[in-house]
Amino acid sequence: GQQLNQSPQSMFIQEGEDVSMNCTSSSIFNTWLWYKQDPGEGPVLLIALYKAGELTSNGRLTAQFGITRKDSFLNISASIPSDVGIYFCAGPSILPSNSGYALNFGKGTSLLVTP
Amino acid sequence: NAGVTQTPKFQVLKTGQSMTLQCAQDMNHNSMYWYRQDPGMGLRLIYYSASEGTTDKGEVPNGYNVSRLNKREFSLRLESAAPSQTSVYFCASHTYSNQPQHFGDGTRLSIL
């Protein structure tokens, strides 16, 4: 699969602070996805981006699809304790015969929020 | 509103034992996938099924087999488990090719 580089690897912040994380790739993607994984659960989709330059919000979360199509950013404003978890970026690679796509994942950003 | 359901949630096996991991989705999705997640890593694709009756290898298929039993169910089989297959296994599904994948809660598998 294609390598996605996600940073930072981990963040330890206080409740109320804003958070920024990013993801870069050596390849172009036509879609960028951001997932959150809570302990013991599967990844849950936060935001999907389909167009270069697109800026999309979901509550306190805002994500942007980079103009070069090789990067994406996720911001969380006014963090709360339930924001704790691992955040993954993902980009799809089309499978043979256009039969679906495989998600290429970054290694995740682990977020800890103290009250 | 079950979504993607995986069973079992946890399993411990001895080297050489066989096991089937089950996955079922109730969203009428066409495509289903099996991924594995190792510590500090993102997910890697093992096998996928674009539609009922078809299956194909992903990035890390060695040591696994799959069956797309019907539109709802996609199982993953380890014929002879090895310690290197200790991992968390996730099943995912989606409808059209540009729609995001939805994941189950995973099966945590340890092989001793």
PDB file of C-alpha atoms in Angstrom:
ATOM      1  CA  GLY A   1       0.000   0.000   0.000  1.00  0.00           C
ATOM      2  CA  GLN A   2       0.925   3.641  -0.259  1.00  0.00           C
ATOM      3  CA  GLN A   3       2.630   5.312   2.681  1.00  0.00           C
ATOM      4  CA  LEU A   4       0.852   8.104   4.509  1.00  0.00           C
ATOM      5  CA  ASN A   5       2.891  10.121   6.997  1.00  0.00           C
ATOM      6  CA  GLN A   6       0.882  11.434   9.883  1.00  0.00           C
ATOM      7  CA  SER A   7       2.067  13.945  12.473  1.00  0.00           C
ATOM      8  CA  PRO A   8       2.372  14.466  15.283  1.00  0.00           C
ATOM      9  CA  GLN A   9       2.539  10.902  16.576  1.00  0.00           C
ATOM     10  CA  SER A  10       0.925  11.904  19.862  1.00  0.00           C
ATOM     11  CA  MET A  11      -0.437  14.983  21.593  1.00  0.00           C
ATOM     12  CA  PHE A  12      -1.103  15.666  25.244  1.00  0.00           C
ATOM     13  CA  ILE A  13      -3.239  18.768  25.741  1.00  0.00           C
ATOM     14  CA  GLN A  14      -5.521  20.460  28.228  1.00  0.00           C
ATOM     15  CA  GLU A  15      -9.256  20.648  27.816  1.00  0.00           C
ATOM     16  CA  GLY A  16     -10.256  23.721  25.852  1.00  0.00           C
ATOM     17  CA  GLU A  17      -7.145  23.853  23.677  1.00  0.00           C
ATOM     18  CA  ASP A  18      -7.256  23.618  19.905  1.00  0.00           C
ATOM     19  CA  VAL A  19      -5.553  20.714  18.116  1.00  0.00           C
ATOM     20  CA  SER A  20      -4.002  20.458  14.663  1.00  0.00           C
ATOM     21  CA  MET A  21      -2.706  17.355  12.935  1.00  0.00           C
ATOM     22  CA  ASN A  22      -1.730  16.610   9.368  1.00  0.00           C
ATOM     23  CA  CYS A  23      -1.137  13.865   6.889  1.00  0.00           C
ATOM     24  CA  THR A  24       1.107  13.804   3.832  1.00  0.00           C
ATOM     25  CA  SER A  25       1.600  11.368   0.985  1.00  0.00           C
ATOM     26  CA  SER A  26       4.071  10.949  -1.857  1.00  0.00           C
ATOM     27  CA  SER A  27       1.107  10.065  -4.097  1.00  0.00           C
ATOM     28  CA  ILE A  28      -1.950  11.998  -5.130  1.00  0.00           C
ATOM     29  CA  PHE A  29      -5.299  11.024  -3.657  1.00  0.00           C
ATOM     30  CA  ASN A  30      -8.726  11.956  -5.006  1.00  0.00           C
ATOM     31  CA  THR A  31     -10.327  11.484  -1.604  1.00  0.00           C
ATOM     32  CA  TRP A  32      -9.088  12.036   1.927  1.00  0.00           C
ATOM     33  CA  LEU A  33     -10.804  10.480   4.931  1.00  0.00           C
ATOM     34  CA  TRP A  34     -10.348  11.120   8.626  1.00  0.00           C
ATOM     35  CA  TYR A  35     -11.298   8.408  11.131  1.00  0.00           C
ATOM     36  CA  LYS A  36     -11.247   8.283  14.928  1.00  0.00           C
ATOM     37  CA  GLN A  37     -10.628   5.068  16.846  1.00  0.00           C
ATOM     38  CA  ASP A  38     -11.591   4.716  20.502  1.00  0.00           C
ATOM     39  CA  PRO A  39      -9.975   1.971  22.609  1.00  0.00           C
ATOM     40  CA  GLY A  40     -11.468  -1.422  21.840  1.00  0.00           C
ATOM     41  CA  GLU A  41     -13.510  -0.164  18.907  1.00  0.00           C
ATOM     42  CA  GLY A  42     -13.229   0.136  15.175  1.00  0.00           C
ATOM     43  CA  PRO A  43     -12.446   3.336  13.263  1.00  0.00           C
ATOM     44  CA  VAL A  44     -15.381   5.702  12.912  1.00  0.00           C
ATOM     45  CA  LEU A  45     -15.550   8.133  10.009  1.00  0.00           C
ATOM     46  CA  LEU A  46     -15.283  11.790  11.021  1.00  0.00           C
ATOM     47  CA  ILE A  47     -14.938  13.679   7.759  1.00  0.00           C
ATOM     48  CA  ALA A  48     -14.685  12.789   4.062  1.00  0.00           C
ATOM     49  CA  LEU A  49     -13.058  15.182   1.576  1.00  0.00           C
ATOM     50  CA  TYR A  50     -13.586  14.775  -2.164  1.00  0.00           C
ATOM     51  CA  LYS A  51     -12.154  17.878  -3.821  1.00  0.00           C
ATOM     52  CA  ALA A  52      -8.756  19.591  -3.710  1.00  0.00           C
ATOM     53  CA  GLY A  53      -8.967  22.749  -1.599  1.00  0.00           C
ATOM     54  CA  GLU A  54     -12.172  21.604   0.090  1.00  0.00           C
ATOM     55  CA  LEU A  55     -12.703  22.685   3.697  1.00  0.00           C
ATOM     56  CA  THR A  56     -15.318  20.679   5.591  1.00  0.00           C
ATOM     57  CA  SER A  57     -16.558  20.911   9.167  1.00  0.00           C
ATOM     58  CA  ASN A  58     -18.257  18.428  11.462  1.00  0.00           C
ATOM     59  CA  GLY A  59     -19.088  20.195  14.718  1.00  0.00           C
ATOM     60  CA  ARG A  60     -15.811  21.219  16.337  1.00  0.00           C
ATOM     61  CA  LEU A  61     -13.804  19.345  13.710  1.00  0.00           C
ATOM     62  CA  THR A  62     -12.567  20.943  10.500  1.00  0.00           C
ATOM     63  CA  ALA A  63     -10.587  19.177   7.795  1.00  0.00           C
ATOM     64  CA  GLN A  64      -8.996  20.430   4.607  1.00  0.00           C
ATOM     65  CA  PHE A  65      -8.023  18.668   1.388  1.00  0.00           C
ATOM     66  CA  GLY A  66      -4.664  20.116   0.311  1.00  0.00           C
ATOM     67  CA  ILE A  67      -4.366  21.860  -3.035  1.00  0.00           C
ATOM     68  CA  THR A  68      -1.578  19.526  -4.153  1.00  0.00           C
ATOM     69  CA  ARG A  69      -3.828  16.528  -3.312  1.00  0.00           C
ATOM     70  CA  LYS A  70      -0.890  15.083  -1.382  1.00  0.00           C
ATOM     71  CA  ASP A  71      -1.870  16.325   2.057  1.00  0.00           C
ATOM     72  CA  SER A  72      -4.739  16.928   4.431  1.00  0.00           C
ATOM     73  CA  PHE A  73      -5.220  18.625   7.783  1.00  0.00           C
ATOM     74  CA  LEU A  74      -7.565  18.050  10.710  1.00  0.00           C
ATOM     75  CA  ASN A  75      -8.267  20.650  13.375  1.00  0.00           C
ATOM     76  CA  ILE A  76     -10.238  20.186  16.577  1.00  0.00           C
ATOM     77  CA  SER A  77     -11.361  23.320  18.357  1.00  0.00           C
ATOM     78  CA  ALA A  78     -12.015  23.655  22.094  1.00  0.00           C
ATOM     79  CA  SER A  79     -11.053  20.054  22.894  1.00  0.00           C
ATOM     80  CA  ILE A  80     -13.024  18.062  25.477  1.00  0.00           C
ATOM     81  CA  PRO A  81     -12.129  14.818  27.309  1.00  0.00           C
ATOM     82  CA  SER A  82     -14.177  12.650  24.936  1.00  0.00           C
ATOM     83  CA  ASP A  83     -11.910  13.733  22.063  1.00  0.00           C
ATOM     84  CA  VAL A  84      -9.365  11.260  23.445  1.00  0.00           C
ATOM     85  CA  GLY A  85      -8.512   8.563  20.919  1.00  0.00           C
ATOM     86  CA  ILE A  86      -6.396   7.832  17.872  1.00  0.00           C
ATOM     87  CA  TYR A  87      -7.025   9.843  14.725  1.00  0.00           C
ATOM     88  CA  PHE A  88      -6.204   8.269  11.370  1.00  0.00           C
ATOM     89  CA  CYS A  89      -6.018   9.772   7.946  1.00  0.00           C
ATOM     90  CA  ALA A  90      -6.736   7.498   4.997  1.00  0.00           C
ATOM     91  CA  GLY A  91      -6.613   7.701   1.237  1.00  0.00           C
ATOM     92  CA  PRO A  92      -8.120   5.195  -1.182  1.00  0.00           C
ATOM     93  CA  SER A  93      -6.314   3.219  -3.883  1.00  0.00           C
ATOM     94  CA  ILE A  94      -8.547   1.837  -6.589  1.00  0.00           C
ATOM     95  CA  LEU A  95      -8.406  -1.956  -6.755  1.00  0.00           C
ATOM     96  CA  PRO A  96      -8.040  -3.967 -10.008  1.00  0.00           C
ATOM     97  CA  SER A  97     -10.997  -3.929 -12.368  1.00  0.00           C
ATOM     98  CA  ASN A  98     -12.294  -0.872 -10.542  1.00  0.00           C
ATOM     99  CA  SER A  99     -13.843  -3.337  -8.102  1.00  0.00           C
ATOM    100  CA  GLY A 100     -13.568  -1.199  -5.019  1.00  0.00           C
ATOM    101  CA  TYR A 101     -10.762   0.474  -3.151  1.00  0.00           C
ATOM    102  CA  ALA A 102      -8.245  -0.273  -0.435  1.00  0.00           C
ATOM    103  CA  LEU A 103      -7.769   2.317   2.263  1.00  0.00           C
ATOM    104  CA  ASN A 104      -4.166   3.359   2.913  1.00  0.00           C
ATOM    105  CA  PHE A 105      -3.880   4.497   6.511  1.00  0.00           C
ATOM    106  CA  GLY A 106      -1.442   6.708   8.348  1.00  0.00           C
ATOM    107  CA  LYS A 107      -0.041   5.389  11.633  1.00  0.00           C
ATOM    108  CA  GLY A 108      -2.334   7.652  13.619  1.00  0.00           C
ATOM    109  CA  THR A 109      -2.123  10.583  16.008  1.00  0.00           C
ATOM    110  CA  SER A 110      -2.841   9.628  19.603  1.00  0.00           C
ATOM    111  CA  LEU A 111      -4.655  12.422  21.454  1.00  0.00           C
ATOM    112  CA  LEU A 112      -4.848  12.717  25.224  1.00  0.00           C
ATOM    113  CA  VAL A 113      -6.946  15.469  26.801  1.00  0.00           C
ATOM    114  CA  THR A 114      -6.706  16.342  30.477  1.00  0.00           C
ATOM    115  CA  PRO A 115      -9.649  18.003  32.239  1.00  0.00           C
TER     116      PRO A 115
ATOM    117  CA  ASN B   1     -28.791  -0.130  13.973  1.00  0.00           C
ATOM    118  CA  ALA B   2     -26.055  -2.767  14.077  1.00  0.00           C
ATOM    119  CA  GLY B   3     -23.961  -1.724  11.034  1.00  0.00           C
ATOM    120  CA  VAL B   4     -20.979  -4.096  10.766  1.00  0.00           C
ATOM    121  CA  THR B   5     -20.925  -6.915  13.340  1.00  0.00           C
ATOM    122  CA  GLN B   6     -17.867  -9.060  14.003  1.00  0.00           C
ATOM    123  CA  THR B   7     -17.631 -12.239  16.045  1.00  0.00           C
ATOM    124  CA  PRO B   8     -15.928 -13.231  18.208  1.00  0.00           C
ATOM    125  CA  LYS B   9     -14.568 -10.106  19.912  1.00  0.00           C
ATOM    126  CA  PHE B  10     -11.622 -11.944  21.458  1.00  0.00           C
ATOM    127  CA  GLN B  11      -9.905 -15.256  20.756  1.00  0.00           C
ATOM    128  CA  VAL B  12      -6.749 -17.035  21.870  1.00  0.00           C
ATOM    129  CA  LEU B  13      -5.381 -19.834  19.691  1.00  0.00           C
ATOM    130  CA  LYS B  14      -2.437 -22.167  19.783  1.00  0.00           C
ATOM    131  CA  THR B  15      -0.027 -22.264  16.854  1.00  0.00           C
ATOM    132  CA  GLY B  16      -1.383 -24.557  14.162  1.00  0.00           C
ATOM    133  CA  GLN B  17      -5.049 -24.285  15.149  1.00  0.00           C
ATOM    134  CA  SER B  18      -7.627 -23.102  12.654  1.00  0.00           C
ATOM    135  CA  MET B  19     -10.329 -20.509  13.104  1.00  0.00           C
ATOM    136  CA  THR B  20     -12.938 -18.538  11.181  1.00  0.00           C
ATOM    137  CA  LEU B  21     -13.694 -14.895  11.930  1.00  0.00           C
ATOM    138  CA  GLN B  22     -17.228 -13.833  11.064  1.00  0.00           C
ATOM    139  CA  CYS B  23     -18.457 -10.525   9.711  1.00  0.00           C
ATOM    140  CA  ALA B  24     -21.990  -9.453   8.829  1.00  0.00           C
ATOM    141  CA  GLN B  25     -23.360  -6.098   7.687  1.00  0.00           C
ATOM    142  CA  ASP B  26     -26.988  -4.998   7.582  1.00  0.00           C
ATOM    143  CA  MET B  27     -26.564  -1.915   5.393  1.00  0.00           C
ATOM    144  CA  ASN B  28     -27.059  -3.694   2.050  1.00  0.00           C
ATOM    145  CA  HIS B  29     -23.490  -2.814   1.062  1.00  0.00           C
ATOM    146  CA  ASN B  30     -21.944  -4.393  -2.002  1.00  0.00           C
ATOM    147  CA  SER B  31     -18.269  -4.434  -1.055  1.00  0.00           C
ATOM    148  CA  MET B  32     -16.683  -5.933   2.043  1.00  0.00           C
ATOM    149  CA  TYR B  33     -13.109  -5.939   3.307  1.00  0.00           C
ATOM    150  CA  TRP B  34     -10.854  -7.559   5.894  1.00  0.00           C
ATOM    151  CA  TYR B  35      -8.008  -5.527   7.430  1.00  0.00           C
ATOM    152  CA  ARG B  36      -5.494  -6.241  10.160  1.00  0.00           C
ATOM    153  CA  GLN B  37      -4.127  -3.675  12.600  1.00  0.00           C
ATOM    154  CA  ASP B  38      -0.816  -4.179  14.357  1.00  0.00           C
ATOM    155  CA  PRO B  39       0.495  -2.027  17.258  1.00  0.00           C
ATOM    156  CA  GLY B  40       1.433   1.488  16.197  1.00  0.00           C
ATOM    157  CA  MET B  41       0.255   0.854  12.659  1.00  0.00           C
ATOM    158  CA  GLY B  42      -2.622   1.783  10.473  1.00  0.00           C
ATOM    159  CA  LEU B  43      -4.805  -0.914   8.948  1.00  0.00           C
ATOM    160  CA  ARG B  44      -3.593  -3.151   6.108  1.00  0.00           C
ATOM    161  CA  LEU B  45      -5.882  -4.891   3.635  1.00  0.00           C
ATOM    162  CA  ILE B  46      -5.933  -8.711   3.720  1.00  0.00           C
ATOM    163  CA  TYR B  47      -8.752  -9.624   1.313  1.00  0.00           C
ATOM    164  CA  TYR B  48     -11.754  -7.932  -0.189  1.00  0.00           C
ATOM    165  CA  SER B  49     -14.988  -8.820  -1.933  1.00  0.00           C
ATOM    166  CA  ALA B  50     -16.251  -6.298  -4.454  1.00  0.00           C
ATOM    167  CA  SER B  51     -19.613  -8.045  -4.719  1.00  0.00           C
ATOM    168  CA  GLU B  52     -21.357 -11.263  -3.778  1.00  0.00           C
ATOM    169  CA  GLY B  53     -19.535 -14.191  -5.366  1.00  0.00           C
ATOM    170  CA  THR B  54     -16.165 -12.466  -5.856  1.00  0.00           C
ATOM    171  CA  THR B  55     -13.087 -12.261  -3.641  1.00  0.00           C
ATOM    172  CA  ASP B  56      -9.579 -10.918  -4.247  1.00  0.00           C
ATOM    173  CA  LYS B  57      -6.262 -10.616  -2.430  1.00  0.00           C
ATOM    174  CA  GLY B  58      -5.184  -7.416  -0.781  1.00  0.00           C
ATOM    175  CA  GLU B  59      -1.783  -6.299   0.499  1.00  0.00           C
ATOM    176  CA  VAL B  60      -1.172  -9.078   3.079  1.00  0.00           C
ATOM    177  CA  PRO B  61      -3.171 -12.217   2.068  1.00  0.00           C
ATOM    178  CA  ASN B  62      -0.687 -14.977   2.958  1.00  0.00           C
ATOM    179  CA  GLY B  63      -1.999 -17.414   5.561  1.00  0.00           C
ATOM    180  CA  TYR B  64      -5.646 -16.408   5.099  1.00  0.00           C
ATOM    181  CA  ASN B  65      -8.676 -17.458   3.087  1.00  0.00           C
ATOM    182  CA  VAL B  66     -12.056 -15.791   2.748  1.00  0.00           C
ATOM    183  CA  SER B  67     -15.613 -16.640   1.803  1.00  0.00           C
ATOM    184  CA  ARG B  68     -18.329 -14.239   0.709  1.00  0.00           C
ATOM    185  CA  LEU B  69     -21.239 -16.361   1.905  1.00  0.00           C
ATOM    186  CA  ASN B  70     -23.946 -13.967   0.687  1.00  0.00           C
ATOM    187  CA  LYS B  71     -24.348 -10.218   0.370  1.00  0.00           C
ATOM    188  CA  ARG B  72     -24.390  -9.745   4.145  1.00  0.00           C
ATOM    189  CA  GLU B  73     -21.594 -12.051   5.294  1.00  0.00           C
ATOM    190  CA  PHE B  74     -17.842 -12.194   4.643  1.00  0.00           C
ATOM    191  CA  SER B  75     -15.710 -14.587   6.692  1.00  0.00           C
ATOM    192  CA  LEU B  76     -11.936 -14.778   7.185  1.00  0.00           C
ATOM    193  CA  ARG B  77     -10.267 -18.133   7.871  1.00  0.00           C
ATOM    194  CA  LEU B  78      -6.887 -18.952   9.341  1.00  0.00           C
ATOM    195  CA  GLU B  79      -6.135 -22.556   8.360  1.00  0.00           C
ATOM    196  CA  SER B  80      -2.997 -22.956  10.494  1.00  0.00           C
ATOM    197  CA  ALA B  81      -2.516 -20.033  12.844  1.00  0.00           C
ATOM    198  CA  ALA B  82       0.967 -18.589  13.374  1.00  0.00           C
ATOM    199  CA  PRO B  83       2.180 -16.137  16.061  1.00  0.00           C
ATOM    200  CA  SER B  84       2.751 -13.530  13.324  1.00  0.00           C
ATOM    201  CA  GLN B  85      -1.016 -13.465  12.826  1.00  0.00           C
ATOM    202  CA  THR B  86      -1.569 -12.072  16.315  1.00  0.00           C
ATOM    203  CA  SER B  87      -3.406  -8.852  15.538  1.00  0.00           C
ATOM    204  CA  VAL B  88      -6.699  -7.013  15.644  1.00  0.00           C
ATOM    205  CA  TYR B  89      -8.857  -7.847  12.637  1.00  0.00           C
ATOM    206  CA  PHE B  90     -11.392  -5.406  11.251  1.00  0.00           C
ATOM    207  CA  CYS B  91     -14.140  -5.977   8.753  1.00  0.00           C
ATOM    208  CA  ALA B  92     -15.445  -3.052   6.691  1.00  0.00           C
ATOM    209  CA  SER B  93     -18.083  -2.474   4.053  1.00  0.00           C
ATOM    210  CA  HIS B  94     -19.350   0.207   1.737  1.00  0.00           C
ATOM    211  CA  THR B  95     -21.863   0.673  -1.035  1.00  0.00           C
ATOM    212  CA  TYR B  96     -20.665   2.596  -4.080  1.00  0.00           C
ATOM    213  CA  SER B  97     -16.986   2.849  -4.951  1.00  0.00           C
ATOM    214  CA  ASN B  98     -16.543   6.447  -3.799  1.00  0.00           C
ATOM    215  CA  GLN B  99     -18.378   6.077  -0.495  1.00  0.00           C
ATOM    216  CA  PRO B 100     -16.461   5.754   2.800  1.00  0.00           C
ATOM    217  CA  GLN B 101     -15.974   2.361   4.382  1.00  0.00           C
ATOM    218  CA  HIS B 102     -17.717   1.545   7.669  1.00  0.00           C
ATOM    219  CA  PHE B 103     -15.898  -0.629  10.176  1.00  0.00           C
ATOM    220  CA  GLY B 104     -16.863  -3.225  12.769  1.00  0.00           C
ATOM    221  CA  ASP B 105     -15.442  -3.176  16.288  1.00  0.00           C
ATOM    222  CA  GLY B 106     -12.785  -5.771  15.557  1.00  0.00           C
ATOM    223  CA  THR B 107     -11.686  -9.239  16.655  1.00  0.00           C
ATOM    224  CA  ARG B 108      -8.661  -9.338  18.932  1.00  0.00           C
ATOM    225  CA  LEU B 109      -6.734 -12.507  18.106  1.00  0.00           C
ATOM    226  CA  SER B 110      -3.740 -13.842  20.034  1.00  0.00           C
ATOM    227  CA  ILE B 111      -1.783 -16.847  18.824  1.00  0.00           C
ATOM    228  CA  LEU B 112       0.533 -18.521  21.285  1.00  0.00           C
TER     229      LEU B 112
END
